[in-house]
Amino acid sequence: MYDTWLICDCNFLCRRASYAFGQLEHNGEATGVLFGFLSDLRNMQERFEAKQVVFCFDRGRSKREEIYPDYKGKRRAANEQRLLEEEEIIKANIYRRVIKRLWQEVLPDIGYPNVLVSQGYEADDFIAKACQELTVDFPDDQIMIVSADKDLLQCLAPHIQRYDPNAKVVTSLQDFKAKYGIMPADWATVKALAGCESDCIPGAFKIGESTALKYLRGVLPTKHKAYASIQQFLSSPEYARNQQLVKLPLIGTPECRLVKHNVN
């Protein structure tokens, strides 16, 4: 009998809970993030009949900045601008304390042992690492990644799917191949070629996701300017850098050492 594992992008779920329940408090203490997070968790465990859960968190500045200092630079600048106001600083500090309390106290106290967090690594890294380890340690089990992040599509496999709670859509390996015409392992190459605007990663000149996909599917004409642009970019140090940035997990991500558990 196999088990189903939820592997949760917890920073994503916390932001989602903050938007929905951020105003909730009890005895002067902010409770919206915890309430929303735990409600989502219960609903998803019931929906997917998942007894096993892995919780993955971002912590601190990403080690990817050591590879590329401008990584997520626009997001950092926007956050720094927002935090010029005292009220926003207070809100941000409360939010960070709640998340730390979640991984440090709340989840372990409830009885969840698989809480993954390490300075400089992102939730995506631990999600990908957990998928790798579970595939080896529990090959008959099923895995449901909970995140809206498309970077995690590279983790899909016959026993691994992704659920986006915002869109309420489950993506399987078959869904991915039907939509994109490539294998999940090639998704990092698409991102490395096209770049990622939200993460401030520049790709090949005038190459977007659709063109990168055409190239990988072998349907981009060799006489097309984009073909030459991609060929040139593939041999550049920028492409090698991008592969380091987008391929999951980041080199050096700690081992997960996941264990099965029972939480009532």
CSV table of C-alpha atoms in Angstrom, one decimal:
chain,number,residue,atom,x,y,z
A,1,MET,CA,0.0,0.0,0.0
A,2,TYR,CA,1.5,3.3,-1.0
A,3,ASP,CA,1.3,6.7,0.8
A,4,THR,CA,0.7,10.1,-0.7
A,5,TRP,CA,3.1,12.9,0.3
A,6,LEU,CA,2.3,16.6,0.2
A,7,ILE,CA,5.4,18.7,-0.3
A,8,CYS,CA,4.5,22.3,0.5
A,9,ASP,CA,5.9,25.6,-0.6
A,10,CYS,CA,5.3,27.1,2.8
A,11,ASN,CA,6.3,30.7,2.0
A,12,PHE,CA,3.8,30.7,-0.9
A,13,LEU,CA,1.1,29.3,1.4
A,14,CYS,CA,1.9,31.9,4.1
A,15,ARG,CA,1.6,34.7,1.6
A,16,ARG,CA,-1.7,33.2,0.4
A,17,ALA,CA,-3.0,33.0,4.0
A,18,SER,CA,-1.8,36.6,4.7
A,19,TYR,CA,-3.8,38.0,1.8
A,20,ALA,CA,-6.9,36.1,2.8
A,21,PHE,CA,-6.8,36.3,6.7
A,22,GLY,CA,-4.2,38.9,7.4
A,23,GLN,CA,-6.5,41.0,9.6
A,24,LEU,CA,-7.3,38.2,12.0
A,25,GLU,CA,-6.0,38.4,15.6
A,26,HIS,CA,-6.6,37.0,19.0
A,27,ASN,CA,-5.9,38.8,22.2
A,28,GLY,CA,-3.9,41.3,20.2
A,29,GLU,CA,-1.8,38.7,18.5
A,30,ALA,CA,-1.8,38.2,14.7
A,31,THR,CA,-3.3,34.8,13.9
A,32,GLY,CA,-4.4,35.1,10.3
A,33,VAL,CA,-1.3,33.5,8.7
A,34,LEU,CA,-1.4,30.5,11.0
A,35,PHE,CA,-5.1,30.1,10.6
A,36,GLY,CA,-5.0,30.3,6.9
A,37,PHE,CA,-2.0,28.0,6.6
A,38,LEU,CA,-3.3,25.3,8.8
A,39,SER,CA,-6.7,25.5,7.2
A,40,ASP,CA,-5.2,25.0,3.8
A,41,LEU,CA,-3.1,22.2,5.1
A,42,ARG,CA,-6.1,20.3,6.5
A,43,ASN,CA,-8.1,20.8,3.3
A,44,MET,CA,-5.3,19.6,1.1
A,45,GLN,CA,-4.5,16.5,3.2
A,46,GLU,CA,-8.2,15.6,3.0
A,47,ARG,CA,-8.5,16.3,-0.7
A,48,PHE,CA,-5.4,14.2,-1.7
A,49,GLU,CA,-5.7,11.7,1.2
A,50,ALA,CA,-2.2,12.5,2.1
A,51,LYS,CA,-0.9,11.2,5.4
A,52,GLN,CA,2.7,12.4,4.9
A,53,VAL,CA,3.7,16.1,4.7
A,54,VAL,CA,7.0,17.9,4.0
A,55,PHE,CA,7.2,21.6,4.8
A,56,CYS,CA,9.7,23.6,2.8
A,57,PHE,CA,10.7,27.2,3.7
A,58,ASP,CA,12.8,30.0,2.3
A,59,ARG,CA,15.3,31.5,4.7
A,60,GLY,CA,17.4,34.6,4.4
A,61,ARG,CA,19.1,35.8,1.2
A,62,SER,CA,19.3,33.2,-1.5
A,63,LYS,CA,22.8,31.7,-2.2
A,64,ARG,CA,21.9,32.4,-5.9
A,65,GLU,CA,22.9,36.0,-5.2
A,66,GLU,CA,26.5,34.7,-4.9
A,67,ILE,CA,26.2,33.4,-8.5
A,68,TYR,CA,24.3,36.4,-9.8
A,69,PRO,CA,24.0,39.5,-7.5
A,70,ASP,CA,21.0,40.9,-9.4
A,71,TYR,CA,19.0,37.7,-8.7
A,72,LYS,CA,15.5,38.9,-7.7
A,73,GLY,CA,16.9,42.4,-7.6
A,74,LYS,CA,13.6,44.1,-8.5
A,75,ARG,CA,11.8,42.3,-5.7
A,76,ARG,CA,14.4,43.3,-3.2
A,77,ALA,CA,14.2,46.9,-4.3
A,78,ALA,CA,10.4,46.9,-4.1
A,79,ASN,CA,10.6,45.5,-0.6
A,80,GLU,CA,13.2,48.0,0.5
A,81,GLN,CA,11.0,50.9,-0.8
A,82,ARG,CA,8.0,49.5,0.9
A,83,LEU,CA,9.8,49.2,4.2
A,84,LEU,CA,10.6,53.0,4.3
A,85,GLU,CA,7.3,53.4,6.2
A,86,GLU,CA,7.3,52.5,9.9
A,87,GLU,CA,3.9,50.8,9.7
A,88,GLU,CA,5.2,48.5,6.9
A,89,ILE,CA,8.3,47.7,8.9
A,90,ILE,CA,6.1,46.6,11.8
A,91,LYS,CA,3.9,44.5,9.6
A,92,ALA,CA,6.9,42.8,7.9
A,93,ASN,CA,8.5,42.0,11.3
A,94,ILE,CA,5.3,40.5,12.6
A,95,TYR,CA,5.0,38.4,9.4
A,96,ARG,CA,8.6,37.1,9.7
A,97,ARG,CA,8.1,36.2,13.3
A,98,VAL,CA,4.9,34.2,12.5
A,99,ILE,CA,6.7,32.3,9.8
A,100,LYS,CA,9.6,31.5,12.0
A,101,ARG,CA,7.2,30.4,14.8
A,102,LEU,CA,5.5,28.1,12.2
A,103,TRP,CA,8.6,26.2,11.3
A,104,GLN,CA,10.3,26.4,14.6
A,105,GLU,CA,7.4,25.6,17.0
A,106,VAL,CA,3.9,25.1,15.6
A,107,LEU,CA,4.5,22.3,13.1
A,108,PRO,CA,6.9,20.3,15.3
A,109,ASP,CA,4.5,20.7,18.3
A,110,ILE,CA,1.6,19.4,16.2
A,111,GLY,CA,3.7,16.3,15.4
A,112,TYR,CA,5.1,17.0,11.9
A,113,PRO,CA,8.8,16.0,11.8
A,114,ASN,CA,9.6,16.9,8.1
A,115,VAL,CA,10.3,20.6,8.3
A,116,LEU,CA,13.0,21.8,5.9
A,117,VAL,CA,14.7,25.2,6.3
A,118,SER,CA,18.3,26.3,5.9
A,119,GLN,CA,20.0,29.7,5.6
A,120,GLY,CA,20.4,30.7,2.0
A,121,TYR,CA,18.2,28.0,0.4
A,122,GLU,CA,14.8,28.4,-1.0
A,123,ALA,CA,11.7,26.3,-0.6
A,124,ASP,CA,12.0,25.2,-4.2
A,125,ASP,CA,15.4,23.7,-3.5
A,126,PHE,CA,14.1,21.6,-0.7
A,127,ILE,CA,11.0,20.6,-2.7
A,128,ALA,CA,13.1,19.3,-5.5
A,129,LYS,CA,15.5,17.6,-3.1
A,130,ALA,CA,12.6,16.0,-1.2
A,131,CYS,CA,11.3,14.6,-4.5
A,132,GLN,CA,14.6,13.1,-5.3
A,133,GLU,CA,15.0,11.5,-1.9
A,134,LEU,CA,11.4,10.2,-1.7
A,135,THR,CA,11.7,8.6,-5.2
A,136,VAL,CA,14.7,6.6,-3.9
A,137,ASP,CA,13.5,5.9,-0.3
A,138,PHE,CA,9.8,5.3,-1.0
A,139,PRO,CA,9.5,4.4,-4.8
A,140,ASP,CA,5.9,3.2,-4.6
A,141,ASP,CA,4.6,6.4,-3.0
A,142,GLN,CA,2.9,9.3,-4.7
A,143,ILE,CA,3.9,12.9,-4.4
A,144,MET,CA,1.9,16.1,-4.7
A,145,ILE,CA,3.8,19.4,-4.8
A,146,VAL,CA,1.8,22.3,-3.5
A,147,SER,CA,2.9,25.5,-5.1
A,148,ALA,CA,2.1,28.0,-7.9
A,149,ASP,CA,5.7,28.2,-9.0
A,150,LYS,CA,6.2,27.0,-12.5
A,151,ASP,CA,9.9,26.3,-11.9
A,152,LEU,CA,8.8,23.2,-10.0
A,153,LEU,CA,7.4,21.7,-13.2
A,154,GLN,CA,10.9,20.3,-13.7
A,155,CYS,CA,10.2,17.9,-10.8
A,156,LEU,CA,7.2,16.2,-12.5
A,157,ALA,CA,7.4,12.4,-13.0
A,158,PRO,CA,4.9,9.5,-13.3
A,159,HIS,CA,4.5,9.6,-9.5
A,160,ILE,CA,4.9,13.3,-9.0
A,161,GLN,CA,2.3,16.0,-9.7
A,162,ARG,CA,1.9,19.7,-8.8
A,163,TYR,CA,-1.2,21.3,-7.4
A,164,ASP,CA,-1.6,25.1,-7.7
A,165,PRO,CA,-4.1,26.2,-5.0
A,166,ASN,CA,-4.6,29.6,-6.6
A,167,ALA,CA,-5.7,28.1,-9.9
A,168,LYS,CA,-7.1,24.9,-8.3
A,169,VAL,CA,-5.3,22.9,-11.0
A,170,VAL,CA,-3.3,19.7,-10.7
A,171,THR,CA,-0.6,19.2,-13.4
A,172,SER,CA,0.6,15.7,-14.1
A,173,LEU,CA,3.5,14.5,-16.3
A,174,GLN,CA,1.0,13.8,-19.0
A,175,ASP,CA,-0.5,17.2,-18.8
A,176,PHE,CA,2.9,18.8,-19.0
A,177,LYS,CA,4.0,16.8,-22.0
A,178,ALA,CA,0.7,17.5,-23.8
A,179,LYS,CA,1.0,21.3,-23.2
A,180,TYR,CA,4.7,21.9,-23.7
A,181,GLY,CA,5.9,19.0,-25.9
A,182,ILE,CA,9.1,18.4,-23.9
A,183,MET,CA,10.1,16.4,-20.8
A,184,PRO,CA,10.1,18.0,-17.3
A,185,ALA,CA,13.9,17.7,-17.2
A,186,ASP,CA,14.1,20.1,-20.1
A,187,TRP,CA,12.1,22.8,-18.3
A,188,ALA,CA,15.3,24.2,-16.7
A,189,THR,CA,16.8,24.6,-20.2
A,190,VAL,CA,13.7,26.6,-21.3
A,191,LYS,CA,14.1,28.9,-18.3
A,192,ALA,CA,17.8,29.2,-18.9
A,193,LEU,CA,17.3,30.2,-22.5
A,194,ALA,CA,14.3,32.5,-22.0
A,195,GLY,CA,15.4,33.9,-18.7
A,196,CYS,CA,12.9,34.8,-15.9
A,197,GLU,CA,11.7,38.4,-15.6
A,198,SER,CA,10.3,37.9,-12.1
A,199,ASP,CA,13.7,36.7,-10.9
A,200,CYS,CA,15.6,39.2,-13.0
A,201,ILE,CA,17.5,36.5,-14.9
A,202,PRO,CA,18.3,37.7,-18.5
A,203,GLY,CA,18.0,35.1,-21.2
A,204,ALA,CA,19.1,35.0,-24.8
A,205,PHE,CA,18.5,38.1,-26.9
A,206,LYS,CA,14.8,38.3,-27.9
A,207,ILE,CA,14.1,34.7,-26.9
A,208,GLY,CA,10.9,34.0,-24.9
A,209,GLU,CA,9.5,30.8,-23.5
A,210,SER,CA,7.6,29.9,-26.6
A,211,THR,CA,10.6,30.2,-28.9
A,212,ALA,CA,12.8,28.2,-26.5
A,213,LEU,CA,10.2,25.5,-26.5
A,214,LYS,CA,10.1,25.4,-30.3
A,215,TYR,CA,13.9,25.1,-30.3
A,216,LEU,CA,13.8,22.2,-27.9
A,217,ARG,CA,11.0,20.5,-29.8
A,218,GLY,CA,13.1,20.8,-33.0
A,219,VAL,CA,10.5,22.9,-34.9
A,220,LEU,CA,12.4,26.2,-34.9
A,221,PRO,CA,13.7,26.7,-38.5
A,222,THR,CA,17.5,26.7,-38.6
A,223,LYS,CA,17.5,29.8,-40.8
A,224,HIS,CA,15.5,31.8,-38.2
A,225,LYS,CA,17.4,34.6,-36.4
A,226,ALA,CA,16.2,33.1,-33.1
A,227,TYR,CA,17.9,29.8,-33.9
A,228,ALA,CA,21.3,31.5,-34.3
A,229,SER,CA,20.7,33.6,-31.2
A,230,ILE,CA,20.0,30.4,-29.1
A,231,GLN,CA,23.0,28.6,-30.6
A,232,GLN,CA,25.3,31.4,-29.7
A,233,PHE,CA,23.8,31.8,-26.2
A,234,LEU,CA,24.2,28.0,-25.5
A,235,SER,CA,28.0,28.4,-25.5
A,236,SER,CA,28.1,31.6,-23.4
A,237,PRO,CA,29.0,31.9,-19.7
A,238,GLU,CA,25.6,33.5,-19.2
A,239,TYR,CA,23.8,30.3,-20.2
A,240,ALA,CA,26.0,28.3,-17.8
A,241,ARG,CA,25.1,30.8,-15.1
A,242,ASN,CA,21.4,30.6,-15.8
A,243,GLN,CA,21.5,26.8,-15.6
A,244,GLN,CA,22.9,27.1,-12.1
A,245,LEU,CA,20.2,29.6,-11.1
A,246,VAL,CA,17.2,27.8,-12.5
A,247,LYS,CA,18.0,24.1,-12.1
A,248,LEU,CA,16.5,22.5,-9.0
A,249,PRO,CA,17.7,21.8,-6.4
A,250,LEU,CA,20.6,24.3,-6.1
A,251,ILE,CA,23.9,22.6,-5.7
A,252,GLY,CA,24.7,22.2,-2.0
A,253,THR,CA,21.1,21.9,-0.8
A,254,PRO,CA,21.2,19.9,2.4
A,255,GLU,CA,19.8,16.4,2.6
A,256,CYS,CA,16.2,16.1,3.8
A,257,ARG,CA,16.2,12.8,5.7
A,258,LEU,CA,12.5,12.4,5.6
A,259,VAL,CA,10.6,10.0,7.8
A,260,LYS,CA,7.0,8.8,7.8
A,261,HIS,CA,4.7,9.9,10.6
A,262,ASN,CA,1.2,9.8,12.0
A,263,VAL,CA,-0.5,13.0,12.9
A,264,ASN,CA,-4.1,12.8,14.3
